[in-house]
PDB file of C-alpha atoms in Angstrom:
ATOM      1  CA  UNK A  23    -131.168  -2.077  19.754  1.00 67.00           C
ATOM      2  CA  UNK A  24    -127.357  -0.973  19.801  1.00 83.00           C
ATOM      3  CA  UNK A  25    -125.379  -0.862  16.327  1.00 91.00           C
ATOM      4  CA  UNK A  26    -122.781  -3.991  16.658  1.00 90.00           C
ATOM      5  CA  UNK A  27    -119.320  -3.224  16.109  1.00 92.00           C
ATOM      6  CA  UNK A  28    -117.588  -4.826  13.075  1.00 91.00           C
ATOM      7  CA  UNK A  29    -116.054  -7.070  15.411  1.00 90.00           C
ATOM      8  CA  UNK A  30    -118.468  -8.202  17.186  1.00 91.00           C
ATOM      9  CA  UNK A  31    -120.565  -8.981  13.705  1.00 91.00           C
ATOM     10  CA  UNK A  32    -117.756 -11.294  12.906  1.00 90.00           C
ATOM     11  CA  UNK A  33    -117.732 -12.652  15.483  1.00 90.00           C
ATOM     12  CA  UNK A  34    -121.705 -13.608  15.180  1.00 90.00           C
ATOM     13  CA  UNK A  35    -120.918 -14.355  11.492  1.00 89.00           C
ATOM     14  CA  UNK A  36    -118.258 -16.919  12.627  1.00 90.00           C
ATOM     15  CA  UNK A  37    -120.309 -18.506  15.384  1.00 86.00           C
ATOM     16  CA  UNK A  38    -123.030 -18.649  13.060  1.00 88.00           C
ATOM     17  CA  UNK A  39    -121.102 -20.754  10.394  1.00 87.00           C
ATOM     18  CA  UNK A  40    -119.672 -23.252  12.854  1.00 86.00           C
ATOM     19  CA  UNK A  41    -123.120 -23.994  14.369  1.00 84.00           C
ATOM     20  CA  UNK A  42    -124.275 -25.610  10.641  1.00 83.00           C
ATOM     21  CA  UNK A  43    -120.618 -27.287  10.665  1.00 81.00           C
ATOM     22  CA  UNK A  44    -119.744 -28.246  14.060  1.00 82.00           C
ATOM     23  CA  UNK A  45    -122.147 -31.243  14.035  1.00 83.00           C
ATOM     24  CA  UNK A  46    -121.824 -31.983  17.517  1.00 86.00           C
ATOM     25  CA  UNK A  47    -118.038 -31.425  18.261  1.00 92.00           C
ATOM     26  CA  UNK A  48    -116.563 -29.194  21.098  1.00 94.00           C
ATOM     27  CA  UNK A  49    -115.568 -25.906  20.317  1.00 93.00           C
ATOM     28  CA  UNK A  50    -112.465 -24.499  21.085  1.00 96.00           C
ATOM     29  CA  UNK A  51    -112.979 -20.937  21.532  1.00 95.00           C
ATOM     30  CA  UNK A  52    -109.776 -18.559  21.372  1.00 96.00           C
ATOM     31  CA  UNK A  53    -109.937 -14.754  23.503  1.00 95.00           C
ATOM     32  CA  UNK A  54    -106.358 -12.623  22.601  1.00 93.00           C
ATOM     33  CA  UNK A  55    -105.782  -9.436  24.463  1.00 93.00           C
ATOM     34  CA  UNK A  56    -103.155  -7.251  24.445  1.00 92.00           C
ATOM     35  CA  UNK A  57    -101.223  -8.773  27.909  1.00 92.00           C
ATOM     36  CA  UNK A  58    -103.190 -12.338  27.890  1.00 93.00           C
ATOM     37  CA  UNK A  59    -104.610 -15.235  25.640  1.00 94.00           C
ATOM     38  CA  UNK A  60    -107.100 -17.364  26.572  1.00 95.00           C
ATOM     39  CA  UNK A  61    -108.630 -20.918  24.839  1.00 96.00           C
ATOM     40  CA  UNK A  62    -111.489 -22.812  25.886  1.00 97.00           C
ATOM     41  CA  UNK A  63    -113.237 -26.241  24.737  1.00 97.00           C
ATOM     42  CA  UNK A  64    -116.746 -25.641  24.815  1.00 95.00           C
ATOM     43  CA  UNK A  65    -119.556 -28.704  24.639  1.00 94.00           C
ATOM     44  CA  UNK A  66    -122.224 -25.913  23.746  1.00 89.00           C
ATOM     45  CA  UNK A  67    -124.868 -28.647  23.584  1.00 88.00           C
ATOM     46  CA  UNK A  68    -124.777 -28.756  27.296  1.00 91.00           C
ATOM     47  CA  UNK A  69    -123.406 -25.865  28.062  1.00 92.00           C
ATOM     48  CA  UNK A  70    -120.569 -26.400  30.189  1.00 96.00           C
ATOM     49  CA  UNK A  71    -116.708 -25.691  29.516  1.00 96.00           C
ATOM     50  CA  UNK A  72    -114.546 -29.225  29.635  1.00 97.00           C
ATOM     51  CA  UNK A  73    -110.984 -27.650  29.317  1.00 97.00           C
ATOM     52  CA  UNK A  74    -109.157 -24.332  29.957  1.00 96.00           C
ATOM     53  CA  UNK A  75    -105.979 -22.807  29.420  1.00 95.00           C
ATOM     54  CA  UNK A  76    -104.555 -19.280  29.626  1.00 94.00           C
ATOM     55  CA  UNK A  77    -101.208 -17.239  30.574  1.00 92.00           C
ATOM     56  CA  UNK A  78    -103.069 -16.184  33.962  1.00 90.00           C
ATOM     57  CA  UNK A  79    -103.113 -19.758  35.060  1.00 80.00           C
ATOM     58  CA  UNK A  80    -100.490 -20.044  37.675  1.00 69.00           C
ATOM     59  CA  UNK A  81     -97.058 -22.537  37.149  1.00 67.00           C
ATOM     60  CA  UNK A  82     -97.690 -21.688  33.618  1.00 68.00           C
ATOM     61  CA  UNK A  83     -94.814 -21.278  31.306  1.00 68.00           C
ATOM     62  CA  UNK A  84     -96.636 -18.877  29.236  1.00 68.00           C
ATOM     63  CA  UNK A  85     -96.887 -15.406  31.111  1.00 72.00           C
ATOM     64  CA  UNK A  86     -97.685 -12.666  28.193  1.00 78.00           C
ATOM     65  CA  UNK A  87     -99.262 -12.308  24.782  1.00 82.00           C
ATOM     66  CA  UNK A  88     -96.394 -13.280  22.947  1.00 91.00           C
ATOM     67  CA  UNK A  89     -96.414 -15.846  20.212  1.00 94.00           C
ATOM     68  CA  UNK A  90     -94.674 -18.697  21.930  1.00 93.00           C
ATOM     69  CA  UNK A  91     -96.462 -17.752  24.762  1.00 93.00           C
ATOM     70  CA  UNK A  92     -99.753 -18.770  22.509  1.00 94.00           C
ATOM     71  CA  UNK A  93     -98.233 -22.099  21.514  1.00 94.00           C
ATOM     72  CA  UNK A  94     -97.477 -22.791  25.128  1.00 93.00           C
ATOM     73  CA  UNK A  95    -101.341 -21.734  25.626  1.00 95.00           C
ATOM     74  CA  UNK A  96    -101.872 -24.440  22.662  1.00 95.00           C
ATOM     75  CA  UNK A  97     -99.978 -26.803  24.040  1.00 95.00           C
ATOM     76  CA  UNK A  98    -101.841 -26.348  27.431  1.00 95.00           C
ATOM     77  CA  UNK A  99    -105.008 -26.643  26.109  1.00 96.00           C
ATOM     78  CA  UNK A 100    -104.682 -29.843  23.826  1.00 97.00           C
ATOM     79  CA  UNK A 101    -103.232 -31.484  27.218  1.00 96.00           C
ATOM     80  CA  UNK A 102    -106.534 -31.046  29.026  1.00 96.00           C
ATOM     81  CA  UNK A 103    -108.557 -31.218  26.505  1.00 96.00           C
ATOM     82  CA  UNK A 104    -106.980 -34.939  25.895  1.00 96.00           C
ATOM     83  CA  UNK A 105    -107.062 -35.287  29.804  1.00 96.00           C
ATOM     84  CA  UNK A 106    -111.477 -34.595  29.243  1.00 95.00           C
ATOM     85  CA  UNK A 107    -111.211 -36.956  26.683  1.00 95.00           C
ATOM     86  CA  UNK A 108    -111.586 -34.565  23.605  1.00 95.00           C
ATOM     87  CA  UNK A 109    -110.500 -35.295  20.358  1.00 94.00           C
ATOM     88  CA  UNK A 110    -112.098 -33.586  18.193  1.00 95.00           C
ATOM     89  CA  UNK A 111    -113.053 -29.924  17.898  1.00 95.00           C
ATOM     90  CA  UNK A 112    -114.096 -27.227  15.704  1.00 94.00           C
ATOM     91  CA  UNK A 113    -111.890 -24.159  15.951  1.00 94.00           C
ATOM     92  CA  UNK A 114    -113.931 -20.990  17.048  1.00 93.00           C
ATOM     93  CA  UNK A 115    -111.607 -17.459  15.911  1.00 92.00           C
ATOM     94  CA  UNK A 116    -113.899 -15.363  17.627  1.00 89.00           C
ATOM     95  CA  UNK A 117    -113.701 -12.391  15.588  1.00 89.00           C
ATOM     96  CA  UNK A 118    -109.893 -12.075  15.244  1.00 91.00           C
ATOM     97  CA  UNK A 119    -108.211 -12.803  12.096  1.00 90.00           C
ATOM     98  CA  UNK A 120    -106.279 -16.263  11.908  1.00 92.00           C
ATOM     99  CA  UNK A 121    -103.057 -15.134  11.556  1.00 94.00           C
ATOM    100  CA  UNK A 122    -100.138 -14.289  14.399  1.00 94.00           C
ATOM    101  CA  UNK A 123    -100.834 -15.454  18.229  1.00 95.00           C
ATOM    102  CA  UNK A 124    -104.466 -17.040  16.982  1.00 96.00           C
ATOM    103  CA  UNK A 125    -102.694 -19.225  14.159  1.00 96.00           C
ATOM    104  CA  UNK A 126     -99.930 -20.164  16.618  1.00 97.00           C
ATOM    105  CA  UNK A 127    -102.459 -21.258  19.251  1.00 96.00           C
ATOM    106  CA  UNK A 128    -103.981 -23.046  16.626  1.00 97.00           C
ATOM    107  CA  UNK A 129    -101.035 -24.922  15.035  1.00 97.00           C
ATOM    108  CA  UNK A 130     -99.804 -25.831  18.463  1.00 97.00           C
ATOM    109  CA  UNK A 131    -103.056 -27.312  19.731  1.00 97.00           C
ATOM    110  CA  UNK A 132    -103.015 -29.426  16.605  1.00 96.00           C
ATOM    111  CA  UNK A 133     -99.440 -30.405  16.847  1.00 97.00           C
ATOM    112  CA  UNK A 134    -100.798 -31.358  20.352  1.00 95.00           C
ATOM    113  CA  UNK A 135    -103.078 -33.983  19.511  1.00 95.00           C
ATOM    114  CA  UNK A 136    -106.524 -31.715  18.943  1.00 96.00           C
ATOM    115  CA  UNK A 137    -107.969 -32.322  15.231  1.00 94.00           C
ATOM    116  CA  UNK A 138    -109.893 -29.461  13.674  1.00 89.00           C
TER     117      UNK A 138
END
């Protein structure tokens, strides 16, 4: 077996700590690169994705990886995930720090109506 990167054992670290918290809420998972962000809700008990958002998704105001363009991403994805009928959700980092576009995404899906 392959040596994991640090990242990717934070990320299993993370994953690994909201499984024994989530206690059967959604999971809104957060991907940053260095053009895009992207933000999923995730039911993981049945395995299917209920809401997306991104800054590929076309009419969208958000077209970089800036940070308004991750609280227009936030924004985005609190809208759908209201529109599946999510409330709540346990907030999934990944294995990137929560600070800059991930924090923004974060505060903005909050102001939008999603409680962590």
């Amino acid at each position: 077996m392959a040596k994991l990167s640090l990242f990717d054992r934070r990320r299993q670290r993370v994953r690994s700590s909201l499984r024994a918290r989530a206690g059967g809420r959604p999971r809104l998972s957060v991907h940053r690169t260095g053009k895009h962000i992207y933000a999923q809700i995730i039911d993981d008990a049945a395995g299917k994705t209920l809401a997306s958002a991104s800054t590929l998704v076309k009419g969208s105001k958000a077209s970089g990886a800036t940070v308004a363009d991750a609280i227009a991403v936030g924004k985005q994805i609190a809208e759908a995930g209201k529109q599946a009928g999510v409330t709540t959700v346990v907030f999934d980092r990944g294995g990137f720090i929560f600070h800059g576009r991930v924090k923004a995404l974060a505060d903005a899906a909050r102001e939008g109506g999603l409680e962590f």
